[in-house]
Amino acid sequence: MSLTMKILVGMLAGLVVGVFFNMIDVAFINEHIVGGLFAMIGTMFVNALKMLVVPLVVFSLLCGVTGIGDIRLLGRVGGKSFGLYLMTTAIAIGTAIILALLIGPGQGFDMQGIDASGIEAKEAPSVWSVFASIVPTNPIQAFASGEMLQIIFYVIVVGIAAVMLGDQSAPFVRACEYMNELMMKIVSIVMAAAPYGVFCLIAKTFAEQGIELFIPVLAYVVTLVGALLLHLFVTLMLLLKVFSGLNPFTFIKKMRPAQIFAFSTASSNATIPVTLRCVTERIGVNNSVASFTVPFGATINMDGTAIMQGVATVFLANVYGIELGISGYLMVIAMAVLASIGTAGVPGVGLVMLTMVLNQVGLPIEGIALILGVDRLMDMIRTAVNITGDAVVSTIVASQEGEIDRTVFEDPNAGMAEDEDLHIDTAAEGRLAEEVRHRPHPAE
Ligand code: ASP
């Protein structure tokens, strides 16, 4: 069985076990299996992914910048991907609002029994301050707190400086290439544990998610899922076909592992290692483009999250009987696009962004309490849409710049290195130990 298949099986098994545990509702199981064992393994798995994000982005981006050979290409890739990210997010939320207005979820909703205490609005930072904060004052701090835009900025500057130094940088570039390989190997090790990690994450979520939470807000859920699927399978795939000429069906198939990871972790950031791998090794995008566009997209591009904000605003406007009008909805689009630039792709951040949007158009933020119960599952689906959007833009930009290997894309087995044998080559291990032992000490 291929690893992707095993992960899929883990996900389905998690779903079945989770729903079953939710139905039987036994205190011991809830406490020790779901809240204990599953939570522990799930957290370890997500932590292992997160542990890889910063070093992987740093070294693959350094390889990308130093290997690009033409700094102007970097500028073009940056400009194009930024423009496309904003455009796809705006299209996403635009379609979501139109669909929600047509379906009209939330009309005649009964607000009784909803506890809205403890929900606070967040102020949206100004665009200027978001751009200003891209330059870090302390790169180590940026690495430590995983500030992706600051990390990307700093690493690009280091990469450009290394290119300017020319031959002198050769050992540094080789070291980065080696570190990149090493990180990719660790990704393989973590991926090998994915079927179990995914199983635990999904089982835990579904064991804790009562189906009864969905019934009062079913219209919201159905509209939202409809808008997410429409964006994923129609809008994004049309854009891919038109701008790169690649086959959308092959694309979706190749993205499946990353989508499953995004679905189980609900975090675009934690999924970066897998997205990067799918985009480079399975789709064939050159690392010089992917190493920049993928982490950049994970931070600034959130199509699925924007869709949720569009549907939620229409839903709450209907619930409260408030007319937003064209200008109100245009404001929602602008806010959602801008808010996505400065916020990292972590679980639940969409709700925080929603408070900013609601605040801006004057809708009561307490309304969020209505959709809070179903948000985890919605978060999982929208994160899968978010990372697919990143990969589509990355592929379009690469194809326009001639930085895509179409034979890799056409090869159904490309990038199946995820199934690679993880055994340790004992002979090589012995040779390495021997060599290290006989290496003269630098002081000698
Ligand atoms: N969890 C989403 C992501 O990581 C963000 C959100 O919608 O909450 O992309």
mmCIF file of N, CA and C and ligand atoms in Angstrom, residues 262 265-271 297-299 301-306 308-309 343-353 375-376 378-380 382-387 390, ligand 1:
data_model
loop_
_atom_site.group_PDB
_atom_site.id
_atom_site.type_symbol
_atom_site.label_atom_id
_atom_site.label_comp_id
_atom_site.label_asym_id
_atom_site.label_seq_id
_atom_site.Cartn_x
_atom_site.Cartn_y
_atom_site.Cartn_z
ATOM 1 N N ALA A 262 -3.376 19.057 5.575
ATOM 2 C CA ALA A 262 -4.014 20.330 5.922
ATOM 3 C C ALA A 262 -5.336 20.069 6.634
ATOM 4 N N THR A 265 -4.547 18.750 10.241
ATOM 5 C CA THR A 265 -3.890 19.643 11.199
ATOM 6 C C THR A 265 -4.590 20.998 11.295
ATOM 7 N N ALA A 266 -5.412 21.345 10.306
ATOM 8 C CA ALA A 266 -6.057 22.665 10.230
ATOM 9 C C ALA A 266 -5.032 23.796 10.303
ATOM 10 N N SER A 267 -3.852 23.555 9.757
ATOM 11 C CA SER A 267 -2.825 24.593 9.786
ATOM 12 C C SER A 267 -2.019 24.593 8.486
ATOM 13 N N SER A 268 -2.139 25.693 7.736
ATOM 14 C CA SER A 268 -1.357 25.802 6.494
ATOM 15 C C SER A 268 0.129 25.825 6.824
ATOM 16 N N ASN A 269 0.462 26.475 7.939
ATOM 17 C CA ASN A 269 1.875 26.579 8.324
ATOM 18 C C ASN A 269 2.487 25.223 8.595
ATOM 19 N N ALA A 270 1.797 24.418 9.410
ATOM 20 C CA ALA A 270 2.342 23.101 9.739
ATOM 21 C C ALA A 270 2.395 22.213 8.493
ATOM 22 N N THR A 271 1.580 22.524 7.493
ATOM 23 C CA THR A 271 1.556 21.693 6.283
ATOM 24 C C THR A 271 2.641 22.093 5.278
ATOM 25 N N GLY A 297 2.713 31.868 0.454
ATOM 26 C CA GLY A 297 1.271 31.616 0.314
ATOM 27 C C GLY A 297 0.647 31.140 1.614
ATOM 28 N N ALA A 298 1.374 30.295 2.349
ATOM 29 C CA ALA A 298 0.818 29.775 3.602
ATOM 30 C C ALA A 298 0.514 30.918 4.563
ATOM 31 N N THR A 299 1.252 32.019 4.422
ATOM 32 C CA THR A 299 1.024 33.156 5.309
ATOM 33 C C THR A 299 0.007 34.143 4.742
ATOM 34 N N ASN A 301 -1.919 33.886 1.758
ATOM 35 C CA ASN A 301 -3.023 33.483 0.881
ATOM 36 C C ASN A 301 -3.961 32.529 1.604
ATOM 37 N N MET A 302 -5.187 32.970 1.816
ATOM 38 C CA MET A 302 -6.142 32.106 2.512
ATOM 39 C C MET A 302 -7.490 32.189 1.821
ATOM 40 N N ASP A 303 -7.609 31.477 0.727
ATOM 41 C CA ASP A 303 -8.864 31.523 -0.035
ATOM 42 C C ASP A 303 -10.019 30.938 0.777
ATOM 43 N N GLY A 304 -9.752 29.789 1.406
ATOM 44 C CA GLY A 304 -10.805 29.106 2.157
ATOM 45 C C GLY A 304 -11.265 29.949 3.344
ATOM 46 N N THR A 305 -10.310 30.578 4.005
ATOM 47 C CA THR A 305 -10.622 31.414 5.158
ATOM 48 C C THR A 305 -11.453 32.621 4.722
ATOM 49 N N ALA A 306 -11.078 33.191 3.583
ATOM 50 C CA ALA A 306 -11.833 34.337 3.072
ATOM 51 C C ALA A 306 -13.262 33.915 2.735
ATOM 52 N N MET A 308 -14.986 31.579 4.180
ATOM 53 C CA MET A 308 -15.714 31.465 5.447
ATOM 54 C C MET A 308 -16.180 32.849 5.903
ATOM 55 N N GLN A 309 -15.303 33.842 5.747
ATOM 56 C CA GLN A 309 -15.695 35.181 6.203
ATOM 57 C C GLN A 309 -16.844 35.750 5.392
ATOM 58 N N THR A 343 -1.811 37.660 8.751
ATOM 59 C CA THR A 343 -2.074 36.597 9.724
ATOM 60 C C THR A 343 -1.522 35.255 9.256
ATOM 61 N N ALA A 344 -0.911 34.544 10.180
ATOM 62 C CA ALA A 344 -0.282 33.268 9.836
ATOM 63 C C ALA A 344 -1.344 32.172 9.695
ATOM 64 N N GLY A 345 -1.010 31.141 8.946
ATOM 65 C CA GLY A 345 -1.948 30.034 8.751
ATOM 66 C C GLY A 345 -1.890 29.035 9.891
ATOM 67 N N VAL A 346 -2.583 29.355 10.971
ATOM 68 C CA VAL A 346 -2.640 28.436 12.114
ATOM 69 C C VAL A 346 -4.104 28.138 12.436
ATOM 70 N N PRO A 347 -4.385 27.083 13.206
ATOM 71 C CA PRO A 347 -5.787 26.732 13.437
ATOM 72 C C PRO A 347 -6.575 27.879 14.070
ATOM 73 N N GLY A 348 -7.776 28.068 13.562
ATOM 74 C CA GLY A 348 -8.711 28.998 14.184
ATOM 75 C C GLY A 348 -8.467 30.475 13.933
ATOM 76 N N VAL A 349 -7.428 30.802 13.164
ATOM 77 C CA VAL A 349 -7.122 32.221 12.983
ATOM 78 C C VAL A 349 -8.224 32.904 12.161
ATOM 79 N N GLY A 350 -8.941 32.109 11.377
ATOM 80 C CA GLY A 350 -10.027 32.654 10.569
ATOM 81 C C GLY A 350 -11.076 33.351 11.422
ATOM 82 N N LEU A 351 -11.322 32.814 12.609
ATOM 83 C CA LEU A 351 -12.329 33.427 13.489
ATOM 84 C C LEU A 351 -11.858 34.784 13.992
ATOM 85 N N VAL A 352 -10.547 34.869 14.263
ATOM 86 C CA VAL A 352 -9.988 36.142 14.721
ATOM 87 C C VAL A 352 -10.145 37.181 13.612
ATOM 88 N N MET A 353 -9.849 36.728 12.372
ATOM 89 C CA MET A 353 -9.992 37.651 11.252
ATOM 90 C C MET A 353 -11.454 38.057 11.079
ATOM 91 N N ASP A 375 -16.835 25.347 13.974
ATOM 92 C CA ASP A 375 -15.700 25.947 13.273
ATOM 93 C C ASP A 375 -14.515 25.013 13.072
ATOM 94 N N ARG A 376 -14.299 24.085 13.995
ATOM 95 C CA ARG A 376 -13.120 23.233 13.827
ATOM 96 C C ARG A 376 -13.191 22.444 12.503
ATOM 97 N N MET A 378 -15.000 23.144 9.900
ATOM 98 C CA MET A 378 -14.925 24.086 8.778
ATOM 99 C C MET A 378 -13.478 24.533 8.561
ATOM 100 N N ASP A 379 -12.748 24.688 9.673
ATOM 101 C CA ASP A 379 -11.340 25.092 9.611
ATOM 102 C C ASP A 379 -10.533 24.048 8.838
ATOM 103 N N MET A 380 -10.834 22.779 9.114
ATOM 104 C CA MET A 380 -10.100 21.703 8.441
ATOM 105 C C MET A 380 -10.320 21.763 6.925
ATOM 106 N N ARG A 382 -11.405 24.381 5.139
ATOM 107 C CA ARG A 382 -10.902 25.594 4.480
ATOM 108 C C ARG A 382 -9.375 25.606 4.410
ATOM 109 N N THR A 383 -8.710 24.935 5.373
ATOM 110 C CA THR A 383 -7.244 24.888 5.306
ATOM 111 C C THR A 383 -6.795 24.081 4.085
ATOM 112 N N ALA A 384 -7.533 23.000 3.776
ATOM 113 C CA ALA A 384 -7.200 22.209 2.577
ATOM 114 C C ALA A 384 -7.357 23.084 1.323
ATOM 115 N N VAL A 385 -8.376 23.955 1.335
ATOM 116 C CA VAL A 385 -8.566 24.867 0.195
ATOM 117 C C VAL A 385 -7.428 25.899 0.172
ATOM 118 N N ASN A 386 -7.071 26.401 1.344
ATOM 119 C CA ASN A 386 -5.985 27.396 1.417
ATOM 120 C C ASN A 386 -4.698 26.885 0.779
ATOM 121 N N ILE A 387 -4.295 25.677 1.159
ATOM 122 C CA ILE A 387 -2.996 25.204 0.651
ATOM 123 C C ILE A 387 -3.086 24.811 -0.834
ATOM 124 N N ASP A 390 -2.436 27.933 -2.623
ATOM 125 C CA ASP A 390 -0.995 28.241 -2.648
ATOM 126 C C ASP A 390 -0.307 27.464 -3.769
HETATM 127 N N1 ASP B 1 -6.488 27.234 9.747
HETATM 128 C C1 ASP B 1 -6.377 28.062 8.585
HETATM 129 C C2 ASP B 1 -5.017 27.905 7.944
HETATM 130 O O1 ASP B 1 -4.096 27.498 8.594
HETATM 131 C C3 ASP B 1 -6.646 29.478 8.869
HETATM 132 C C4 ASP B 1 -8.078 29.634 9.336
HETATM 133 O O2 ASP B 1 -8.942 29.731 8.459
HETATM 134 O O3 ASP B 1 -8.350 29.636 10.513
HETATM 135 O O4 ASP B 1 -4.861 28.159 6.787
#
